[in-house]
mmCIF file of C-alpha atoms and ligand atoms in Angstrom:
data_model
loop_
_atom_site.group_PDB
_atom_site.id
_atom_site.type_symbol
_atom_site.label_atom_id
_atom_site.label_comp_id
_atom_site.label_asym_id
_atom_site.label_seq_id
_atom_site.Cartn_x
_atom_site.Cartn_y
_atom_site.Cartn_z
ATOM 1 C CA UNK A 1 7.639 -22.720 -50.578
ATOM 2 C CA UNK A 2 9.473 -21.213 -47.458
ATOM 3 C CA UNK A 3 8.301 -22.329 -44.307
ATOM 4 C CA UNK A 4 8.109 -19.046 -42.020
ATOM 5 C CA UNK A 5 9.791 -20.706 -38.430
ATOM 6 C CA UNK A 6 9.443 -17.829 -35.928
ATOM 7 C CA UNK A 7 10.157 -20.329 -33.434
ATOM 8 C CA UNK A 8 13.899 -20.389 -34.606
ATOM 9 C CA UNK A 9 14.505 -17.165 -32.514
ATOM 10 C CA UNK A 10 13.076 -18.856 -29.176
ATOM 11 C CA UNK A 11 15.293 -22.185 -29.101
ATOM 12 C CA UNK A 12 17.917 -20.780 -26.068
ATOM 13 C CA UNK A 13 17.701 -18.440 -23.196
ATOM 14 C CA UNK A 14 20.636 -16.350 -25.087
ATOM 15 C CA UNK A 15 18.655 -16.392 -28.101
ATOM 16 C CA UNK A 16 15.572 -15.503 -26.849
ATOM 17 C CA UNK A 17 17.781 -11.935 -24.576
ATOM 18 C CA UNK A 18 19.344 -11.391 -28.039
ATOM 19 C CA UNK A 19 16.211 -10.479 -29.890
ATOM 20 C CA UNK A 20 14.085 -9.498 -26.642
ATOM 21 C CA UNK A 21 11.925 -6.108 -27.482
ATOM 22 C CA UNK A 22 11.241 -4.764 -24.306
ATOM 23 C CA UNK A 23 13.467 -5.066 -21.206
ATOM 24 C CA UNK A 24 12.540 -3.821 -17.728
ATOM 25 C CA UNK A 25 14.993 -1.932 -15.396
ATOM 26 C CA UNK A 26 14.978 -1.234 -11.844
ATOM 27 C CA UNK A 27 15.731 2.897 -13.044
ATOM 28 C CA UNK A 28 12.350 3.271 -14.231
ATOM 29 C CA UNK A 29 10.262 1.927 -10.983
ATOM 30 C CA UNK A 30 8.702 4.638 -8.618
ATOM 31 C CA UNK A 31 7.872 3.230 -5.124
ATOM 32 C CA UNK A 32 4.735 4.069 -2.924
ATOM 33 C CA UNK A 33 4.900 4.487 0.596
ATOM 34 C CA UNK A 34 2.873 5.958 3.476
ATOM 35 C CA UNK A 35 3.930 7.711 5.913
ATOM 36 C CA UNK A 36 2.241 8.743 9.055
ATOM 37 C CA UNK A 37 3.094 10.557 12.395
ATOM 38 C CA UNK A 38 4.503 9.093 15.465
ATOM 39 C CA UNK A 39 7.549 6.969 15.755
ATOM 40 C CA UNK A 40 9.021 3.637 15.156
ATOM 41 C CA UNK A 41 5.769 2.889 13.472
ATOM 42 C CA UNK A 42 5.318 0.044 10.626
ATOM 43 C CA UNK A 43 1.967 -0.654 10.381
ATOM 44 C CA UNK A 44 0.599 -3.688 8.009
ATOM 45 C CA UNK A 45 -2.158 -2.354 5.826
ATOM 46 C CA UNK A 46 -4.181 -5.543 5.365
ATOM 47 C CA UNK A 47 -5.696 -5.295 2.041
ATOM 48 C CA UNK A 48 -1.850 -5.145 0.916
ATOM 49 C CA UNK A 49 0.426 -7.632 1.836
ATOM 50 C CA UNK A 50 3.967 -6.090 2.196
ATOM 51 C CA UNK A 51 2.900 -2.576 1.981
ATOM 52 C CA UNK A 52 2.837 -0.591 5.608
ATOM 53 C CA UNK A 53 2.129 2.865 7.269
ATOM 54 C CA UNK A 54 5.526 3.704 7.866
ATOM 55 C CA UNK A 55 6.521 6.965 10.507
ATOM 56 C CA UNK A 56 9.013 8.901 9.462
ATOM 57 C CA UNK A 57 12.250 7.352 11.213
ATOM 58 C CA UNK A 58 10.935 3.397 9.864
ATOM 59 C CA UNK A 59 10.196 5.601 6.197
ATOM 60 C CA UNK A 60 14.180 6.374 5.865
ATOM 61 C CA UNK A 61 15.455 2.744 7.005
ATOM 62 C CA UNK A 62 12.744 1.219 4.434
ATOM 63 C CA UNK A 63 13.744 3.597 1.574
ATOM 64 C CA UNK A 64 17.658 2.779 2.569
ATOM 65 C CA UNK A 65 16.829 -1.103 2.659
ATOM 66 C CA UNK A 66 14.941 -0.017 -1.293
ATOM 67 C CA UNK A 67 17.869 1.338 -2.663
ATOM 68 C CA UNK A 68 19.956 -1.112 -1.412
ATOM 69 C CA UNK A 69 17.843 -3.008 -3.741
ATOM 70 C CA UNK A 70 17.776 -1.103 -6.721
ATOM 71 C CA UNK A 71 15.176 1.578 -6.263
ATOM 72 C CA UNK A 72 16.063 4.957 -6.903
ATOM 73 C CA UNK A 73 12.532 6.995 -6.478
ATOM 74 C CA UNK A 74 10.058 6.996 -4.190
ATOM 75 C CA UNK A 75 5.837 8.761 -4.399
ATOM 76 C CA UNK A 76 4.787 9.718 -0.778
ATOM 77 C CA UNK A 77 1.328 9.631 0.921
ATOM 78 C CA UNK A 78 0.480 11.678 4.087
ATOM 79 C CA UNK A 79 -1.898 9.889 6.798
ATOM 80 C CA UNK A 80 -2.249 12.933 8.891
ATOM 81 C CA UNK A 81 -3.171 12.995 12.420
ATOM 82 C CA UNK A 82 -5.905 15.004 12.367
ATOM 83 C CA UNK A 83 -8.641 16.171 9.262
ATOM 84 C CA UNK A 84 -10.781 19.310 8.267
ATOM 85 C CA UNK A 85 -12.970 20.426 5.188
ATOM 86 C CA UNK A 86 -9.945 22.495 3.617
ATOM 87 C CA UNK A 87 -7.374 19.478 4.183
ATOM 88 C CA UNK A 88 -5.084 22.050 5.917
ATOM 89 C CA UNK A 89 -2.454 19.280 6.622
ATOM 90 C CA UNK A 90 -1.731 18.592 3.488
ATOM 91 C CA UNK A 91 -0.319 22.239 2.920
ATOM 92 C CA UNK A 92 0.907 23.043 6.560
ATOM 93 C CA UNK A 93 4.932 23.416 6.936
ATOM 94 C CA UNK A 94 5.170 20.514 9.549
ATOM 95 C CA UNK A 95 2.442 18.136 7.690
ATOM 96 C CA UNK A 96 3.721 14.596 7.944
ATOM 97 C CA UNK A 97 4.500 14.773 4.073
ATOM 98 C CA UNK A 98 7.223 18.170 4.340
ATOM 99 C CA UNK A 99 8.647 16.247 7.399
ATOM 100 C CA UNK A 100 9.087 13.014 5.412
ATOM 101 C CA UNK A 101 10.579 14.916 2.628
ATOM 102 C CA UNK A 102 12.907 17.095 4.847
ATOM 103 C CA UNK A 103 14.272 14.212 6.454
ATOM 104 C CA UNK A 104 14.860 11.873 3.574
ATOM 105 C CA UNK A 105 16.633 14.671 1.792
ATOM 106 C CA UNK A 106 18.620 15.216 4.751
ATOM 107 C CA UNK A 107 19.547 11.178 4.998
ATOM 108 C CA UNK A 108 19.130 10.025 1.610
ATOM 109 C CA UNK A 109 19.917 13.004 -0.849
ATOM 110 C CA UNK A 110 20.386 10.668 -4.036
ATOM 111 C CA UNK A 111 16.780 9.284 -3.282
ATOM 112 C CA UNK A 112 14.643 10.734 -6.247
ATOM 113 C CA UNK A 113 11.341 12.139 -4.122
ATOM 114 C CA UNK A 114 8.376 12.486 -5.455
ATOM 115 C CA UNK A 115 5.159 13.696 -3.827
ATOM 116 C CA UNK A 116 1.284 13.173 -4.294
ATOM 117 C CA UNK A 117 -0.339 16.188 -4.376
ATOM 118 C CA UNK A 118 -4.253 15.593 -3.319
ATOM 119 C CA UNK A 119 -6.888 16.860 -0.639
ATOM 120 C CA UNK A 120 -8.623 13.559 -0.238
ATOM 121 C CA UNK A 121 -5.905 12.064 2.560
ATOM 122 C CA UNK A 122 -6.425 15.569 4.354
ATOM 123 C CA UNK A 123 -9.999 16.346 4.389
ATOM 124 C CA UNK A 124 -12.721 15.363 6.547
ATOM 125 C CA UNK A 125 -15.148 14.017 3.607
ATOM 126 C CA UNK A 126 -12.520 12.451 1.476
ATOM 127 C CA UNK A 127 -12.958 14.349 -1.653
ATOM 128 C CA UNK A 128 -10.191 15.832 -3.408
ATOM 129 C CA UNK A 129 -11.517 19.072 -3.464
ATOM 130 C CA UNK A 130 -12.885 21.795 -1.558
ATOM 131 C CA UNK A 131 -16.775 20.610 -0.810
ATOM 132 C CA UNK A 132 -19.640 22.630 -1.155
ATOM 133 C CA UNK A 133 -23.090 21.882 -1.094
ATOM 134 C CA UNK A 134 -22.222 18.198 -1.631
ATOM 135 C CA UNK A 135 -20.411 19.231 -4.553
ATOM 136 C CA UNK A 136 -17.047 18.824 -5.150
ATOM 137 C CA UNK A 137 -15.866 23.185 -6.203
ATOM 138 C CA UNK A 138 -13.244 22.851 -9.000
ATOM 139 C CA UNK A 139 -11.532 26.632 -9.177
ATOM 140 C CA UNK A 140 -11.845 26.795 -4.897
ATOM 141 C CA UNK A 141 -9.973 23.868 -4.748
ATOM 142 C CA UNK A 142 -6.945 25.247 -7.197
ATOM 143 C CA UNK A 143 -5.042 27.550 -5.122
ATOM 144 C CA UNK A 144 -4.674 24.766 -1.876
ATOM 145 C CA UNK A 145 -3.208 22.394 -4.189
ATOM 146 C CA UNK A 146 -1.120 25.008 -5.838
ATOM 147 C CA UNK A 147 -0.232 25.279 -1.837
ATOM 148 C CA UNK A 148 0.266 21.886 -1.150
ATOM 149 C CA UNK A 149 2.923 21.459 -4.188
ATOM 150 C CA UNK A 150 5.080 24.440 -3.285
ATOM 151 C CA UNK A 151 5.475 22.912 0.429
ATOM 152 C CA UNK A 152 5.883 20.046 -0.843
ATOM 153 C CA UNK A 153 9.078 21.987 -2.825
ATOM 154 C CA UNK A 154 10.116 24.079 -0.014
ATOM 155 C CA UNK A 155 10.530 20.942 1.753
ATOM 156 C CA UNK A 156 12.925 19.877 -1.263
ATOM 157 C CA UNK A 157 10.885 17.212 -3.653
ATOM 158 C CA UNK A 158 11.741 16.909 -6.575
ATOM 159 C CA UNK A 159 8.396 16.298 -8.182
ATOM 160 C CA UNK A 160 5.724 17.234 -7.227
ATOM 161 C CA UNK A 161 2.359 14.996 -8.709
ATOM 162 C CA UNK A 162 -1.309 16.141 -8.371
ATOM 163 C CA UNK A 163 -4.002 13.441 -8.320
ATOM 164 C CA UNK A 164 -6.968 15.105 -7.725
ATOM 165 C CA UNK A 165 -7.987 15.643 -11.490
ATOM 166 C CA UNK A 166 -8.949 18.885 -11.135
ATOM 167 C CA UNK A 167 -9.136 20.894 -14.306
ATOM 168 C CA UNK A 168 -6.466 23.541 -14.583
ATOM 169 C CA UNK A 169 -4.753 22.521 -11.638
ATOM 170 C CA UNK A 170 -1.468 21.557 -13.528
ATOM 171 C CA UNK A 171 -0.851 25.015 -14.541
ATOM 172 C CA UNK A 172 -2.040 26.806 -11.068
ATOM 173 C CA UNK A 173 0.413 24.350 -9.408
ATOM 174 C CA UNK A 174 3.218 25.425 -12.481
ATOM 175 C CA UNK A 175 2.565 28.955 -11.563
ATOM 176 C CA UNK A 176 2.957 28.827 -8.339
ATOM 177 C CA UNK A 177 6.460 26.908 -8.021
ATOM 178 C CA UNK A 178 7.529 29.352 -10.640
ATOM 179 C CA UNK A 179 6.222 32.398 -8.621
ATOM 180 C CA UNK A 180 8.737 30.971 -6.018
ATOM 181 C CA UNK A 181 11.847 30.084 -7.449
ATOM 182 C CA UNK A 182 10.878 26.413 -7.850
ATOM 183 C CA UNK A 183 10.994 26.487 -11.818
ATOM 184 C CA UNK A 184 13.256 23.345 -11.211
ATOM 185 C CA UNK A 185 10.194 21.462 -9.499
ATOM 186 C CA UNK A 186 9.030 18.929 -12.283
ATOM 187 C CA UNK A 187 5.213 18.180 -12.333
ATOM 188 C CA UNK A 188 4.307 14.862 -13.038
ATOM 189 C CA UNK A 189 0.233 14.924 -13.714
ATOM 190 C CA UNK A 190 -1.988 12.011 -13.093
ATOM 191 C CA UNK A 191 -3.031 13.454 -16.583
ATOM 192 C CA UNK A 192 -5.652 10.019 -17.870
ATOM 193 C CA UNK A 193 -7.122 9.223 -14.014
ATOM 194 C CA UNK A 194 -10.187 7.139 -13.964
ATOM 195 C CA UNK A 195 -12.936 6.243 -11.717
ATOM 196 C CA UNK A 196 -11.557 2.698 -10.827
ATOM 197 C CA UNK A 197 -12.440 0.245 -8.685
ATOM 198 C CA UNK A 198 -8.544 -0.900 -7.875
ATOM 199 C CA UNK A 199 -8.149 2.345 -6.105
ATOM 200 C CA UNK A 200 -9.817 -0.134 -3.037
ATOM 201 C CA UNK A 201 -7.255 -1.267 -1.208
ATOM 202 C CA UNK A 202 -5.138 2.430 -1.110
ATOM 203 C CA UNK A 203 -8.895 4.066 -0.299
ATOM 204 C CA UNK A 204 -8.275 1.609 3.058
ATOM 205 C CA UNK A 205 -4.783 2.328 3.395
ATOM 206 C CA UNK A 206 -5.076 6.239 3.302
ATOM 207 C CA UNK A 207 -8.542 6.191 4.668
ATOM 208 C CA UNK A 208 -9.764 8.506 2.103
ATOM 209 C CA UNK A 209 -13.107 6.686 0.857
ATOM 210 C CA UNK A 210 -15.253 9.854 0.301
ATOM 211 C CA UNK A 211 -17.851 10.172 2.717
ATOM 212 C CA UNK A 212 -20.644 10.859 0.776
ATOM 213 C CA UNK A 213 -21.234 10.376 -3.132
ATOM 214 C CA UNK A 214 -17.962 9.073 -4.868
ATOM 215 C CA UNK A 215 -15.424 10.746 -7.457
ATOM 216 C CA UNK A 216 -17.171 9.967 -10.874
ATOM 217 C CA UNK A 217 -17.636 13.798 -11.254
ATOM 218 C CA UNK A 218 -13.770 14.547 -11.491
ATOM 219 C CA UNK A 219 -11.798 10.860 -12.202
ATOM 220 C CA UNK A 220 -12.304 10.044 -15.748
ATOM 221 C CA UNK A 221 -14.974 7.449 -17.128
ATOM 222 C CA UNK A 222 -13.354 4.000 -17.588
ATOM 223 C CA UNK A 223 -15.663 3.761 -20.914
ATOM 224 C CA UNK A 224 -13.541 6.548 -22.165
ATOM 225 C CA UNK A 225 -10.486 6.768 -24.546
ATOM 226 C CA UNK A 226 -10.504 9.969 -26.983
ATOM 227 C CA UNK A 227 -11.311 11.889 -23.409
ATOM 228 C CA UNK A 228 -8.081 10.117 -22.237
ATOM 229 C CA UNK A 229 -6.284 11.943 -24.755
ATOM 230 C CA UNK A 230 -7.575 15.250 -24.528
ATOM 231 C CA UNK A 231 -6.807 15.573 -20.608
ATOM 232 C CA UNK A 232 -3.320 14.507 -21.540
ATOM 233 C CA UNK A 233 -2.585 17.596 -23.713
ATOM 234 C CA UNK A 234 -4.328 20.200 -21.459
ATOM 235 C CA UNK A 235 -1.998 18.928 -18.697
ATOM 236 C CA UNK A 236 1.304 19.007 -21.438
ATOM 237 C CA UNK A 237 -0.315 22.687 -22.446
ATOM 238 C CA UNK A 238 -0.480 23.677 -18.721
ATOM 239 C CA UNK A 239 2.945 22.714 -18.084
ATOM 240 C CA UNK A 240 2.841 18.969 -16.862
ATOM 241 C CA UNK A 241 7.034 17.167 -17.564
ATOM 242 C CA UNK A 242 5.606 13.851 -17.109
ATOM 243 C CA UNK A 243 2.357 12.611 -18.056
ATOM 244 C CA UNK A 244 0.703 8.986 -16.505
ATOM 245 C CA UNK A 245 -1.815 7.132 -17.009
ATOM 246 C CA UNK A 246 -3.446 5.254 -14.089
ATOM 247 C CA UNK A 247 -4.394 2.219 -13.630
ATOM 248 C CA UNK A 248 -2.072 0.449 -15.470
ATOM 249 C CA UNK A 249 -3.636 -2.791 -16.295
ATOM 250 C CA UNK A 250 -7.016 -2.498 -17.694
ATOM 251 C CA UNK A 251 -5.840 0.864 -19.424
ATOM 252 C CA UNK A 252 -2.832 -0.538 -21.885
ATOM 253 C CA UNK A 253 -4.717 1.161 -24.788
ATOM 254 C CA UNK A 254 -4.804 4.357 -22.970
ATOM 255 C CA UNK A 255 -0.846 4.032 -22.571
ATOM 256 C CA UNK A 256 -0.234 3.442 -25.298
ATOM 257 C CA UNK A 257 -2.437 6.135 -26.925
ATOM 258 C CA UNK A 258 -0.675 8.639 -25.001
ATOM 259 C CA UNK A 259 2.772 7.401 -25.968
ATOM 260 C CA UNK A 260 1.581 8.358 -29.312
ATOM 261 C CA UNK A 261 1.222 11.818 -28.831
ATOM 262 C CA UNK A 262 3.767 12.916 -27.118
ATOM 263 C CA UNK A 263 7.202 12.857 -26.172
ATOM 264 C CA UNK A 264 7.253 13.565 -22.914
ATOM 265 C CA UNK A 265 8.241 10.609 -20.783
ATOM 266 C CA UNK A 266 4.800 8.706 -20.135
ATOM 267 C CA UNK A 267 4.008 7.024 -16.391
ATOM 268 C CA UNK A 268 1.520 4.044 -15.685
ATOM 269 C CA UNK A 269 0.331 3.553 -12.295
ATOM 270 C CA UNK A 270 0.055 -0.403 -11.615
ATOM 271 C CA UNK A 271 -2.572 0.820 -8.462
ATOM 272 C CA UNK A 272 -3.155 -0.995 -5.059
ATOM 273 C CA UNK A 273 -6.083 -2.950 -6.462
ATOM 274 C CA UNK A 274 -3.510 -5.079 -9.148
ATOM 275 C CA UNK A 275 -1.179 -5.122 -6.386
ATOM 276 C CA UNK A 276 -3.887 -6.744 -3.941
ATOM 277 C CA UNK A 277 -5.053 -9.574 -6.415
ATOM 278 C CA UNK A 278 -1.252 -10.480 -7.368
ATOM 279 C CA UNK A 279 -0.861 -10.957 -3.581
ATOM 280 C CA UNK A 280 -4.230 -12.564 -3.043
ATOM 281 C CA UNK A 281 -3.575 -15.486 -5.450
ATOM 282 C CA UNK A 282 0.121 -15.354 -4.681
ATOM 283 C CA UNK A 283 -0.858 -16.244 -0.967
ATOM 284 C CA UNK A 284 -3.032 -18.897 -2.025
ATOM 285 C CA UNK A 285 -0.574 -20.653 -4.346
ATOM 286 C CA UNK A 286 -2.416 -19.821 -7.348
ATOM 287 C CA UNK A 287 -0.224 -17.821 -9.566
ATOM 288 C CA UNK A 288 3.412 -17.716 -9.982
ATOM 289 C CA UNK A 289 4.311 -14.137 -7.841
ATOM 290 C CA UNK A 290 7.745 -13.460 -9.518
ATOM 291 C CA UNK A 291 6.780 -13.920 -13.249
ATOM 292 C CA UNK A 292 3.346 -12.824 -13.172
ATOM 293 C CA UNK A 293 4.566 -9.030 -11.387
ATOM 294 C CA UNK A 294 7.277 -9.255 -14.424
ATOM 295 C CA UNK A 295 4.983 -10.243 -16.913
ATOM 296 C CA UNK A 296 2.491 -7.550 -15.754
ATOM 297 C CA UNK A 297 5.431 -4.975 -15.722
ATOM 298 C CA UNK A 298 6.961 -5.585 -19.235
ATOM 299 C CA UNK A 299 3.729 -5.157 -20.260
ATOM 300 C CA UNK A 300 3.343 -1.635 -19.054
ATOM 301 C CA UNK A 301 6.244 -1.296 -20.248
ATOM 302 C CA UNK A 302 5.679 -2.761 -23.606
ATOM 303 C CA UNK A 303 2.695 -0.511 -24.306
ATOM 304 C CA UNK A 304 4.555 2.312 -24.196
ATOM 305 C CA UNK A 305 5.460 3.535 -20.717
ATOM 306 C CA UNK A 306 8.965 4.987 -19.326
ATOM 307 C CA UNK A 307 8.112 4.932 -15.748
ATOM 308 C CA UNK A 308 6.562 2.504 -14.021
ATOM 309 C CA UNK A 309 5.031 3.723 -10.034
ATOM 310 C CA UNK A 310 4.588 -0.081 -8.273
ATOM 311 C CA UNK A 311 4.373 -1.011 -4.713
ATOM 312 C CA UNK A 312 5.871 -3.969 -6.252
ATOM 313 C CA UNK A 313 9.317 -2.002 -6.879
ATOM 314 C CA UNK A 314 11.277 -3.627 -4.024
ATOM 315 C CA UNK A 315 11.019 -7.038 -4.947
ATOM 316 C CA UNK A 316 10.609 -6.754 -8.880
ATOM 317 C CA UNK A 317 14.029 -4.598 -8.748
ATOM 318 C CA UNK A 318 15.394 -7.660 -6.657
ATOM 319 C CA UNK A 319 14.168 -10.459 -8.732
ATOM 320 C CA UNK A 320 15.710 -8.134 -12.135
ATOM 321 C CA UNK A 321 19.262 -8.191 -10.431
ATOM 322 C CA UNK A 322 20.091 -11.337 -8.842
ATOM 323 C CA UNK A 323 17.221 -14.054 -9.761
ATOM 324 C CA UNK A 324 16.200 -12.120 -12.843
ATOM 325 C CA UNK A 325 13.291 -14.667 -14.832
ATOM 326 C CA UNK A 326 12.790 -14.299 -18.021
ATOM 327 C CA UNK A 327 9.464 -14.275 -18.345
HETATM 328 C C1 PBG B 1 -5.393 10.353 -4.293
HETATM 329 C C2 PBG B 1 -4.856 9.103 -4.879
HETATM 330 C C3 PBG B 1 -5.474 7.860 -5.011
HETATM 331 C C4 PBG B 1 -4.500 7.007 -5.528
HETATM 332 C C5 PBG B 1 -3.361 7.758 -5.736
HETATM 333 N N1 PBG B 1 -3.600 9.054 -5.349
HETATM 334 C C6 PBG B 1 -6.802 7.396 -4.607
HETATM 335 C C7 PBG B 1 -8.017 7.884 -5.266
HETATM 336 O O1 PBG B 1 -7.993 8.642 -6.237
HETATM 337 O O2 PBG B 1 -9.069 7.513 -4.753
HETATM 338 C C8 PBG B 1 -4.679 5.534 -5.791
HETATM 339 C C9 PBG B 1 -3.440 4.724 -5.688
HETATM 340 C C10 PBG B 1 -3.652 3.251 -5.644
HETATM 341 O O3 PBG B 1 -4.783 2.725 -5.692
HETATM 342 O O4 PBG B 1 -2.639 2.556 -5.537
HETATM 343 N N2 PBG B 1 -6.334 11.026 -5.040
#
């Protein structure tokens, strides 16, 4: 009888990169940043190690010192100065998003931008929609993000993300860079978004905790898969280039579900909460920081998605080019 020896293919480090299924590349990372008025401002967010509120000027040198490293796209997050119940920052000309954009365009015009587009950084009650009654309005809300993305593309990004989960907000936001002249604008939808708790750490960063209630009536239920799906193709229907998934790590089902089903190019969000407990137990000596982000990575990656959005992008894209692990 034939012995079946799998382990044949594992004896050498050359073996092991000649049959490897999955490999991860620097290309495919989207970074996060923050960026907030003032100048010469790098602010530590404390719930994530490494991660800062960066002003405009410190923005460009950080996403020079990124490519340097490897990273060739970058997702934006406004911290404005000042908040209302509309969110009017996050759709005026000078908002501190359109000035990020402007500038990095202007200094870095190979840098791949791509923007959030959400109320819940700009509003007084951190919802991400318009609030009435103590109820978050779903067709009120449509037209200012349908704003908000077509600054965003006046300002030049080159995609242009909505977050708020919404319905129908991917095509309002569709029609409206089409209406003017932005039909080259990509949409990338947060098209599976669930309630999560490892949205923590960012809700600190951005200081967008709602302040009453919490987003259960729009973000998806975490119980949920077949729901998954059918947000997925209204977004594709409405328009949507890129579809993601988010988070990343408890939802590997979901990604790969919706790599299933279509062939756009799928996204998986590895959120500030996985980012916080890498860094926790990093800090502590607990887990090994390099191969558990890679591990955690091909696995996203593995399941089925093209682009990964990490605020570990810096440092995974250095640890893939010079002291790549296999891990
Ligand atoms: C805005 C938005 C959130 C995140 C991305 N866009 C927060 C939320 O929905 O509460 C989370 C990102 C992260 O946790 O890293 N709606």
């Amino acid at each position: 009888m034939t012995i079946h020896r799998p382990r044949r293919l594992r004896a050498s480090d050359t073996l092991r990169a000649l049959v490897r299924e999955t490999t991860l590349d620097a290309a495919d990372f989207l970074y996060p940043l923050f960026v907030a008025h003032g100048g010469n401002l790098k602010r530590p967010i404390a719930s994530m190690p490494g991660v800062f509120h960066h002003s405009v000027d410190t923005l460009v040198k950080e996403c020079e010192a990124a490519i340097k490293d490897g990273v060739r796209g970058v997702l934006l997050f406004g911290i404005p100065d000042a908040k209302d119940a509309e969110g009017s920052e996050a759709y005026a000309d000078d908002g501190i998003v359109q000035r990020a954009v402007r500038a990095l365009k202007r200094e870095l015009p190979d840098l791949l931008i791509v923007t959030d587009v959400c109320l819940c950084e700009y509003t007084d009650h951190g919802h991400c929609g318009v609030v009435h009654n103590n109820k978050v309005l779903n067709d009120p809300t449509l037209p200012l993000l349908a704003r908000t993305a077509v600054s965003h593309a006046v300002a030049g990004a080159d995609i242009v993300a909505p977050s708020d989960m919404m319905d129908a907000r991917v095509g309002a936001i569709r029609q409206a860079l089409d209406e003017n002249g932005f039909e080259e604008t990509a949409v990338m939808s947060y098209a599976a978004k669930y309630a999560s708790a490892f949205y923590g750490p960012f809700r600190d960063a951005a200081g967008s905790a709602p302040a009453f209630g919490d987003r259960r009536s729009y973000q998806m239920d975490p119980a949920n898969r077949r729901e998954a799906l059918r947000e997925v193709r209204l977004d594709i229907e409405e328009g949507a280039d890129i579809v993601m998934v988010k988070p990343a790590l408890a939802y590997l089902d979901i990604v790969r579900d919706v790599r299933q089903i279509t062939d756009l190019p799928v996204a998986a969000y590895n959120v500030s909460g996985e980012y916080a407990m890498v860094k926790a137990a990093a800090q502590n000596g607990w887990i090994d920081e390099k191969r558990a982000v890679l591990e955690m990575l091909t696995g996203m990656k593995r399941a089925g998605a093209d682009i990964i959005l990490t605020y570990h992008a810096r440092e995974a894209a250095r640890w893939l080019r010079g002291e790549g692990v296999a891990c």
